Structure formats: structure tokens, C-alpha cells
PDB file of C-alpha atoms in Angstrom:
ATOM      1  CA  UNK A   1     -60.672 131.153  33.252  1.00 55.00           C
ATOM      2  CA  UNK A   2     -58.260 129.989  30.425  1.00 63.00           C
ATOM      3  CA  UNK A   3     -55.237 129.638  33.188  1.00 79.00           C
ATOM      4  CA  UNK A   4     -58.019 127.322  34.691  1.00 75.00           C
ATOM      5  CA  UNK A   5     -58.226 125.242  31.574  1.00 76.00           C
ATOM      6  CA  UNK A   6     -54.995 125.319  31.359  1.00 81.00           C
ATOM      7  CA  UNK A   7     -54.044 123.897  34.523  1.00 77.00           C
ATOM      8  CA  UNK A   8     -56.701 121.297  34.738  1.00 80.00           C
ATOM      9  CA  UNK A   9     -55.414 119.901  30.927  1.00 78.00           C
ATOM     10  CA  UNK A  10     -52.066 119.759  32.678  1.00 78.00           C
ATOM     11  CA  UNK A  11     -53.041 118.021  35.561  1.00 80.00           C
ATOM     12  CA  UNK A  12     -54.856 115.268  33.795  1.00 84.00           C
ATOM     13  CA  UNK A  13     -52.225 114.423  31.625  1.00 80.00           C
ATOM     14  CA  UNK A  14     -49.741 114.459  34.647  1.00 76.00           C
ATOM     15  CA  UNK A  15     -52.273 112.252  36.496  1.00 79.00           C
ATOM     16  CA  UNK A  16     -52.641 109.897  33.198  1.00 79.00           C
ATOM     17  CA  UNK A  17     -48.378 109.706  32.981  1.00 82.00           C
ATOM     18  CA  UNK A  18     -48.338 109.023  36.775  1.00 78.00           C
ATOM     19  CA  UNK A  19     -51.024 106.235  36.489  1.00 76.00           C
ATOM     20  CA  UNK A  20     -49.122 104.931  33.552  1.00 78.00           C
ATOM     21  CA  UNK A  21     -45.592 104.861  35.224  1.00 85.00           C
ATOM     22  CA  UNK A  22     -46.924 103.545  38.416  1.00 89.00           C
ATOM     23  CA  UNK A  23     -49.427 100.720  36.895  1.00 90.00           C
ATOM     24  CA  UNK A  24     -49.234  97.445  34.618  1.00 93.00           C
ATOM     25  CA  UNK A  25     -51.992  95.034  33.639  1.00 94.00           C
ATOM     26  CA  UNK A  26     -51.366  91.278  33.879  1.00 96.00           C
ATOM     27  CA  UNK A  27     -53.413  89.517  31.632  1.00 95.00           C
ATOM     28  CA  UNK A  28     -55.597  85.993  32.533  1.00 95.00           C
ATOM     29  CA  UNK A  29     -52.874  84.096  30.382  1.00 96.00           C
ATOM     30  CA  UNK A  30     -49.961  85.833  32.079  1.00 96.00           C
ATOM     31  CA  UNK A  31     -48.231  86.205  35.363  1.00 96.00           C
ATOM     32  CA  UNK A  32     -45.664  88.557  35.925  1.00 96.00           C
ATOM     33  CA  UNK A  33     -42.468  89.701  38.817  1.00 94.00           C
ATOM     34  CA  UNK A  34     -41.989  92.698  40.482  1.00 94.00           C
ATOM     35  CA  UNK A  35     -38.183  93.932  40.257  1.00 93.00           C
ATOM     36  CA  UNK A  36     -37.142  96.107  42.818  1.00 92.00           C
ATOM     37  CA  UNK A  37     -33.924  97.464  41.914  1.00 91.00           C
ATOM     38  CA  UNK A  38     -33.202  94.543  39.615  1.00 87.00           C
ATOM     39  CA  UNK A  39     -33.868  92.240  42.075  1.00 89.00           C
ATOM     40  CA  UNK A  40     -36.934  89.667  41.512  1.00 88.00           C
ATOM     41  CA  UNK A  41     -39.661  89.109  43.942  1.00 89.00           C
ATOM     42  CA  UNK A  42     -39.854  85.932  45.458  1.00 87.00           C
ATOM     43  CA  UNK A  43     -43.683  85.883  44.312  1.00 90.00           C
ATOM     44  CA  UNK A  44     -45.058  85.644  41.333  1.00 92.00           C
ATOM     45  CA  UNK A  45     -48.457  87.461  40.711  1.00 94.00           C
ATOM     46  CA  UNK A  46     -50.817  85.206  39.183  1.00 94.00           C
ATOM     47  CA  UNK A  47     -54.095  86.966  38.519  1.00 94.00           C
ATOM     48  CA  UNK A  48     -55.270  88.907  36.311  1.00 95.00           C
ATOM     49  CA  UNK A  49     -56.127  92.493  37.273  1.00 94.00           C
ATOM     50  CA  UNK A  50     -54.341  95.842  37.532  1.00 92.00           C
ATOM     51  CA  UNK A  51     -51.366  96.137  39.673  1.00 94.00           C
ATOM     52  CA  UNK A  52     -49.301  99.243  40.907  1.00 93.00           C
ATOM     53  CA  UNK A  53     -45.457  99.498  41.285  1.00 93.00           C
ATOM     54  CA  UNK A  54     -43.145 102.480  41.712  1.00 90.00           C
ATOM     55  CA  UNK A  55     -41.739 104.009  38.725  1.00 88.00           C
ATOM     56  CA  UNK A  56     -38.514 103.202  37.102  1.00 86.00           C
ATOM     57  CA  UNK A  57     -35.590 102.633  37.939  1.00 88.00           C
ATOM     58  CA  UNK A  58     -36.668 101.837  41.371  1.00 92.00           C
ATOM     59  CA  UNK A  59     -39.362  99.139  40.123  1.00 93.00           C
ATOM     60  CA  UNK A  60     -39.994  97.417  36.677  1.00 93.00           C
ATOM     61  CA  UNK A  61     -41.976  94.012  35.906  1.00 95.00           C
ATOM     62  CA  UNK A  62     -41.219  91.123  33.626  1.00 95.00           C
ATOM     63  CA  UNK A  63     -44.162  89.424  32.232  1.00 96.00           C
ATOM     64  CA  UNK A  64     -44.298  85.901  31.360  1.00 96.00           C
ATOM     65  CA  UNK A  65     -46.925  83.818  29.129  1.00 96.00           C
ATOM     66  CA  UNK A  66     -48.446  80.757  31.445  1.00 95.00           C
ATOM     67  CA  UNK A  67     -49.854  78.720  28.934  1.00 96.00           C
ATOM     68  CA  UNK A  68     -48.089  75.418  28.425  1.00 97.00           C
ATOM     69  CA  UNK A  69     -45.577  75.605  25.014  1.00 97.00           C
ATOM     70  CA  UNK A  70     -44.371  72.840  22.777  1.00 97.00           C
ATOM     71  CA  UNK A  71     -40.944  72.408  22.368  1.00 97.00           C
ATOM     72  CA  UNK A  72     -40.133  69.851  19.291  1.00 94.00           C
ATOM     73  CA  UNK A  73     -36.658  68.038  19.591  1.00 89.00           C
ATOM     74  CA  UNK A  74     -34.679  67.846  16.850  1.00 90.00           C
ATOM     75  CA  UNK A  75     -33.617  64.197  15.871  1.00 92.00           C
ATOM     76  CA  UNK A  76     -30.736  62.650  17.573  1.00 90.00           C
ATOM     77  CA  UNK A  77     -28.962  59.469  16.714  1.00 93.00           C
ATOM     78  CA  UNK A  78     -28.734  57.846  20.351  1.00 92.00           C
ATOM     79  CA  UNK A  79     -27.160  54.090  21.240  1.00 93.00           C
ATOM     80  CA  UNK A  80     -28.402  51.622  23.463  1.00 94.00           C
ATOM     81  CA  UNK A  81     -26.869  49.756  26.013  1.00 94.00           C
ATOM     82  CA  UNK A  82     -26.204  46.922  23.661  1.00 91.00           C
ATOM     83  CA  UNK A  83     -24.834  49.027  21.041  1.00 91.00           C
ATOM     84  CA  UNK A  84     -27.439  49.507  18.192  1.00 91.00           C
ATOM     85  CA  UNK A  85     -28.388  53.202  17.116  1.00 93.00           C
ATOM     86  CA  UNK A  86     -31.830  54.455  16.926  1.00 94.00           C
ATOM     87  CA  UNK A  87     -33.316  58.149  15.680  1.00 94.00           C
ATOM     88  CA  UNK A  88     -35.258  59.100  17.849  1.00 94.00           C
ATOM     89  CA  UNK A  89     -37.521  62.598  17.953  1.00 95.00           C
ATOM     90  CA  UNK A  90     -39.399  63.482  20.665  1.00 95.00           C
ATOM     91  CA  UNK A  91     -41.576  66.533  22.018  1.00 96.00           C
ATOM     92  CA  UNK A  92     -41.968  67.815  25.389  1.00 97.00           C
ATOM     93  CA  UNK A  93     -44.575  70.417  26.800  1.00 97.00           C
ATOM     94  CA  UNK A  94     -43.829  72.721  29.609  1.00 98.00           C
ATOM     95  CA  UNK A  95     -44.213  76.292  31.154  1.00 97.00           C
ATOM     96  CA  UNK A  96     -42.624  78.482  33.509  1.00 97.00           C
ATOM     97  CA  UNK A  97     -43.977  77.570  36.910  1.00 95.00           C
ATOM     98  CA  UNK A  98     -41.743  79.470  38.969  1.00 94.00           C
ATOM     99  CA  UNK A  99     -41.088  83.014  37.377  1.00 94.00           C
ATOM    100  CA  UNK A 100     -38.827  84.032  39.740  1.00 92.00           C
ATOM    101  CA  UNK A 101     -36.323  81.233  39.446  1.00 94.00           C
ATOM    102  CA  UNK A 102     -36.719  81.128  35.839  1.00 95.00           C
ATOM    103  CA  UNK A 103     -35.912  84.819  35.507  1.00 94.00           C
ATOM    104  CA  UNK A 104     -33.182  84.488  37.474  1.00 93.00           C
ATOM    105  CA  UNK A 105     -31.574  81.285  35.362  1.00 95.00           C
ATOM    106  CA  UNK A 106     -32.793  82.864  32.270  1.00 96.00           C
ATOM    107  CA  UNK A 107     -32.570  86.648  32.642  1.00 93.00           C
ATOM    108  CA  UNK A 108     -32.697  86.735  28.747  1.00 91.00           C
ATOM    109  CA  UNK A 109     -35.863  85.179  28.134  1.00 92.00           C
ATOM    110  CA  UNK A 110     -37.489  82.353  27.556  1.00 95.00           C
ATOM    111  CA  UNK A 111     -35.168  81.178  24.303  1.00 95.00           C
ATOM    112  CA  UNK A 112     -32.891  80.834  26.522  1.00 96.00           C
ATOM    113  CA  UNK A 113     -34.676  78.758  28.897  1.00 96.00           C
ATOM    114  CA  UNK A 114     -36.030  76.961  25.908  1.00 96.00           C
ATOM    115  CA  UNK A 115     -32.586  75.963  24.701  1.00 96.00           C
ATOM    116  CA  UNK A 116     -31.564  74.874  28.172  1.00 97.00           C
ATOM    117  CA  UNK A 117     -34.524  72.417  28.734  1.00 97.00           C
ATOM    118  CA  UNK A 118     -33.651  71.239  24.965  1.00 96.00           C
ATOM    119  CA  UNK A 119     -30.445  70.262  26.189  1.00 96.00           C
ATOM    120  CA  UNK A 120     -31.520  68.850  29.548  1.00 97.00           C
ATOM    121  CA  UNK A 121     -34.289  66.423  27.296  1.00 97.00           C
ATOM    122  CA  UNK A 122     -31.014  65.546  24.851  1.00 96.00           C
ATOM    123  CA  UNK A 123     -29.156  64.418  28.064  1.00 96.00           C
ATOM    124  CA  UNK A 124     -31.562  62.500  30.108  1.00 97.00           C
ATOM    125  CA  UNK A 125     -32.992  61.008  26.269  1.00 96.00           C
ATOM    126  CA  UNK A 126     -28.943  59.985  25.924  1.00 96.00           C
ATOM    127  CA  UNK A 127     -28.678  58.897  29.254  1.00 96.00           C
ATOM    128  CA  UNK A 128     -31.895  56.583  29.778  1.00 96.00           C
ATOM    129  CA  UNK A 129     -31.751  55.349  26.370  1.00 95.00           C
ATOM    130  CA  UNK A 130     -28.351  53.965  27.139  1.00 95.00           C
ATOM    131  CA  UNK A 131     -29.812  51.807  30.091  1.00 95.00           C
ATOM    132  CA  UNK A 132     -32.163  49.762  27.319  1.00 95.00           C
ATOM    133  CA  UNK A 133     -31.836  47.458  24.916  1.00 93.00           C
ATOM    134  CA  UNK A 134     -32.613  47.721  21.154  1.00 91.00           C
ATOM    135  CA  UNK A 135     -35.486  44.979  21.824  1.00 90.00           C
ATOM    136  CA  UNK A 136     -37.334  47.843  23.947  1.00 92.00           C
ATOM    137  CA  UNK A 137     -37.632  50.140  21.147  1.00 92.00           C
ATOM    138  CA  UNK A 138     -38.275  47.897  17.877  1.00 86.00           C
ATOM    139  CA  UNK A 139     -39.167  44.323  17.800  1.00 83.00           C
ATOM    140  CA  UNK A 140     -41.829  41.903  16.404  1.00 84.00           C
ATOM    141  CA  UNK A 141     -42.937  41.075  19.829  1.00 85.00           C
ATOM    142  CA  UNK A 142     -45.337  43.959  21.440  1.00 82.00           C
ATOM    143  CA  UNK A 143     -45.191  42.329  24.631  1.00 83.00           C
ATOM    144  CA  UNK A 144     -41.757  43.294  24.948  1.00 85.00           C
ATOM    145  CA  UNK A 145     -41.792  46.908  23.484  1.00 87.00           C
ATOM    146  CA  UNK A 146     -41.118  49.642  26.429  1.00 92.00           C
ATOM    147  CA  UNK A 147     -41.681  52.842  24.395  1.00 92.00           C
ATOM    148  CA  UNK A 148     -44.170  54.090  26.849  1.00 93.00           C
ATOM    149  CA  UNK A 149     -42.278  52.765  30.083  1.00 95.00           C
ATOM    150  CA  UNK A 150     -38.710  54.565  29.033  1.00 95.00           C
ATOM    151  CA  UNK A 151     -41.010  57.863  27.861  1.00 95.00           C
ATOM    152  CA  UNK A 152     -41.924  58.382  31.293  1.00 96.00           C
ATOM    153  CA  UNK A 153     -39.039  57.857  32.782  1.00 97.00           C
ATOM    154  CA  UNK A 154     -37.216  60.176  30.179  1.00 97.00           C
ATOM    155  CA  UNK A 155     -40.032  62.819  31.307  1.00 97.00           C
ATOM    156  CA  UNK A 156     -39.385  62.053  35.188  1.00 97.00           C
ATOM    157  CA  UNK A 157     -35.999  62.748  35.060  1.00 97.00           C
ATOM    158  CA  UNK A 158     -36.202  66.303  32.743  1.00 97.00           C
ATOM    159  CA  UNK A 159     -39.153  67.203  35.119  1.00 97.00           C
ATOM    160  CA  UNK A 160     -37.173  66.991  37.957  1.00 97.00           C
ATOM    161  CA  UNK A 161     -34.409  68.760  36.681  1.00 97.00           C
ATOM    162  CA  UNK A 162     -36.255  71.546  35.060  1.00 97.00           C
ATOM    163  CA  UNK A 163     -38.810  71.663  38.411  1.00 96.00           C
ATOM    164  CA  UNK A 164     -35.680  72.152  40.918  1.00 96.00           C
ATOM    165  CA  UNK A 165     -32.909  74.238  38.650  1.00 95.00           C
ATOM    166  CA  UNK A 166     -35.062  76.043  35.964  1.00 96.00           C
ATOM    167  CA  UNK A 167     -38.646  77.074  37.468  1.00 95.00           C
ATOM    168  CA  UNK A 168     -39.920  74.726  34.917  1.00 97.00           C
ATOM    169  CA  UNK A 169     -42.893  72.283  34.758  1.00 97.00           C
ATOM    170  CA  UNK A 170     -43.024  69.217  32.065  1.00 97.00           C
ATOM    171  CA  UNK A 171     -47.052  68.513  31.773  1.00 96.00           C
ATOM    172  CA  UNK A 172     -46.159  65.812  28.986  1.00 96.00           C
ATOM    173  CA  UNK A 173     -43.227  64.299  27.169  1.00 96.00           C
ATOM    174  CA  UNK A 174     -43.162  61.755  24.105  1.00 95.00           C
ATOM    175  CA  UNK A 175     -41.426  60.644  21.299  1.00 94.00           C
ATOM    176  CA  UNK A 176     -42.971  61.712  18.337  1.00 93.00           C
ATOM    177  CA  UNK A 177     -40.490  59.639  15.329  1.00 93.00           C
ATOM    178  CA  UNK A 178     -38.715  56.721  16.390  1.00 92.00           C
ATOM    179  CA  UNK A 179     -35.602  55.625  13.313  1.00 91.00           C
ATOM    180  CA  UNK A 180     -33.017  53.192  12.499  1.00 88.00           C
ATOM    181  CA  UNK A 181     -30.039  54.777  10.717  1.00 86.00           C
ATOM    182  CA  UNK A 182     -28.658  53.077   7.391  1.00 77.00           C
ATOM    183  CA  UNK A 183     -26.573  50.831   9.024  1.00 67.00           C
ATOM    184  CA  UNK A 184     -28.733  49.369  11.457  1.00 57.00           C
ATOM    185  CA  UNK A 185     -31.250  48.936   8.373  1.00 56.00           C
ATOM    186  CA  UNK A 186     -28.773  47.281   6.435  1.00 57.00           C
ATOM    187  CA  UNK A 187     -27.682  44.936   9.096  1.00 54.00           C
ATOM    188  CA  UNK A 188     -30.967  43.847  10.453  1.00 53.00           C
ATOM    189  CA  UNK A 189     -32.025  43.229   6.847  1.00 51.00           C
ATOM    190  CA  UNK A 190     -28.966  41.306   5.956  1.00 56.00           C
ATOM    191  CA  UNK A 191     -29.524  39.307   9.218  1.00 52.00           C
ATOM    192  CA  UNK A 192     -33.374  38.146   8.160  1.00 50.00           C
ATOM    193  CA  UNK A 193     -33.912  34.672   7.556  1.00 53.00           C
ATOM    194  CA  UNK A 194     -34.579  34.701   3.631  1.00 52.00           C
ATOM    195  CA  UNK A 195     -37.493  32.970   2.655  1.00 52.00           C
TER     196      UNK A 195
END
């Protein structure tokens, strides 16, 4: 009767380990990818629920957050096309849409991703911002202010980017501080009509 015991205690717990090897949980605010001998699944699973995979080595799972993250841009001194500076600081919101592209671009994580959309914003906010004139960004007339116009097309162009090459999705982009370096301050004041 105590071999009985014995081997029943046993049992469970070998049951328990296999069920523990061979099963992961994805949680409602997650979605995770199967590897199969390091290699990602093409498809994500996005429910939550109670999954089963073999055990390592032959299978393992990276789990990724879904919710949408904020990613605050530093400010960056950037020219326009008629050669004025402005600061500008902007924010963008995203999250990992595909997991299995963005696993494979970022098998580090997702600082690593994070630091490659930060540079793909800096370049498009570079880029585009070239294209304008300082009379889009700061003057007295409101009619002629594009702020909103070249924030979009800012977030088309990093959408598309991060969509196609990253697994990423933008849901919003904006610029949060817009600046005039000291010089440009200096000069526009110095150029004011004095009363």
C-alpha cells in the first residue's frame, strides 16, 4: 500500500512537470509565437486561453504585450526648406501588429524595436520637415499654420515603414513641443517692427 502511495505521488508530479513543459497561458492583453526549432510561426496566437507546445528545445514561445505603448521623442533641432531651425518634440503610439516579423527584425526585444521606430520617426520628422516652410510651423496667421497637415503626413510615412519592415502599427502620432532655438529667437526679434 505505501509503494502505491508512492507511485501515485510520483506520477502526479510527473503529470504536473509534463503539463508544465508542454503548456503556456497567453493572457487577454498578450499574444504570443510558437518557435519550432528557433524558427517563428507565421501566426500569431491572439486569444487568450491555454495553449500546448512540445517541450524544449524542440518548441519555445515568445510572448508579446498588445496594448498600444507611447514612445516620447526626444527633441531634435530640424531645418526647413527655407532654412530656419525649429525644436520640435513629438510622440508616437504603436504596437506590435505582426509578432512574427517583429521577432524576426527584433529578436532582442522590443527596446530594440523601440529604438528602431525612434529612428525611423527622426528620419521621416527630418525628411518632411525639410519639404515646409518656417511659415507652416509658426506664424501670426492661423490660416496658414500646417501643424496638423505635416503631423499626418509625418505619421503616414513612419506607419508605412514600420507596417511593411517592422510588424509595427502607428495608431497616432503628434508633436507634443514645438521650439525656436536662440538664434532664430534672436533674429526674428531683431527683425520686429519696433513700436
Amino acid at each position: 500500500m505505501k509503494n502505491f502511495g508512492t507511485v501515485m505521488a510520483a506520477t502526479i508530479v510527473a503529470l504536473v512537470l509534463f503539463l508544465y513543459m508542454c503548456t503556456f497561458q497567453v493572457r487577454f492583453t498578450e499574444m504570443a509565437i510558437k518557435k519550432t526549432w528557433g524558427s517563428p510561426a507565421p501566426d500569431a496566437l491572439r486569444e487568450p486561453g491555454l495553449y500546448f507546445k512540445w517541450p524544449s528545445p524542440v518548441q519555445s514561445v515568445v510572448l508579446y504585450d498588445k496594448r498600444v505603448r507611447v514612445l516620447e521623442g526626444r527633441t531634435e533641432e530640424t531645418r526647413t526648406v527655407d532654412g530656419k531651425n525649429l525644436l520640435l518634440t513629438t510622440f508616437t503610439l504603436w504596437r506590435i501588429d505582426d509578432p512574427a516579423k517583429f521577432h524576426t527584425n527584433f529578436p532582442a526585444g522590443v527596446d530594440e524595436g523601440e529604438k528602431k521606430l525612434r529612428a525611423t520617426v527622426v528620419n521621416h520628422q527630418h525628411a518632411i520637415t525639410g519639404k515646409h516652410e518656417f511659415s507652416d510651423f509658426v506664424t501670426t496667421d492661423a490660416s496658414r499654420r500646417r501643424i496638423r497637415e505635416i503631423e499626418q503626413e509625418i505619421r503616414g510615412a513612419v506607419a508605412r515603414d514600420a507596417t511593411q519592415e517592422y510588424g509595427i502599427e502607428v495608431t497616432d502620432f503628434g508633436v507634443q513641443r514645438l521650439g525656436l532655438p536662440q538664434s532664430v529667437t534672436t533674429a526674428v526679434f531683431s527683425a520686429s517692427p519696433r513700436p
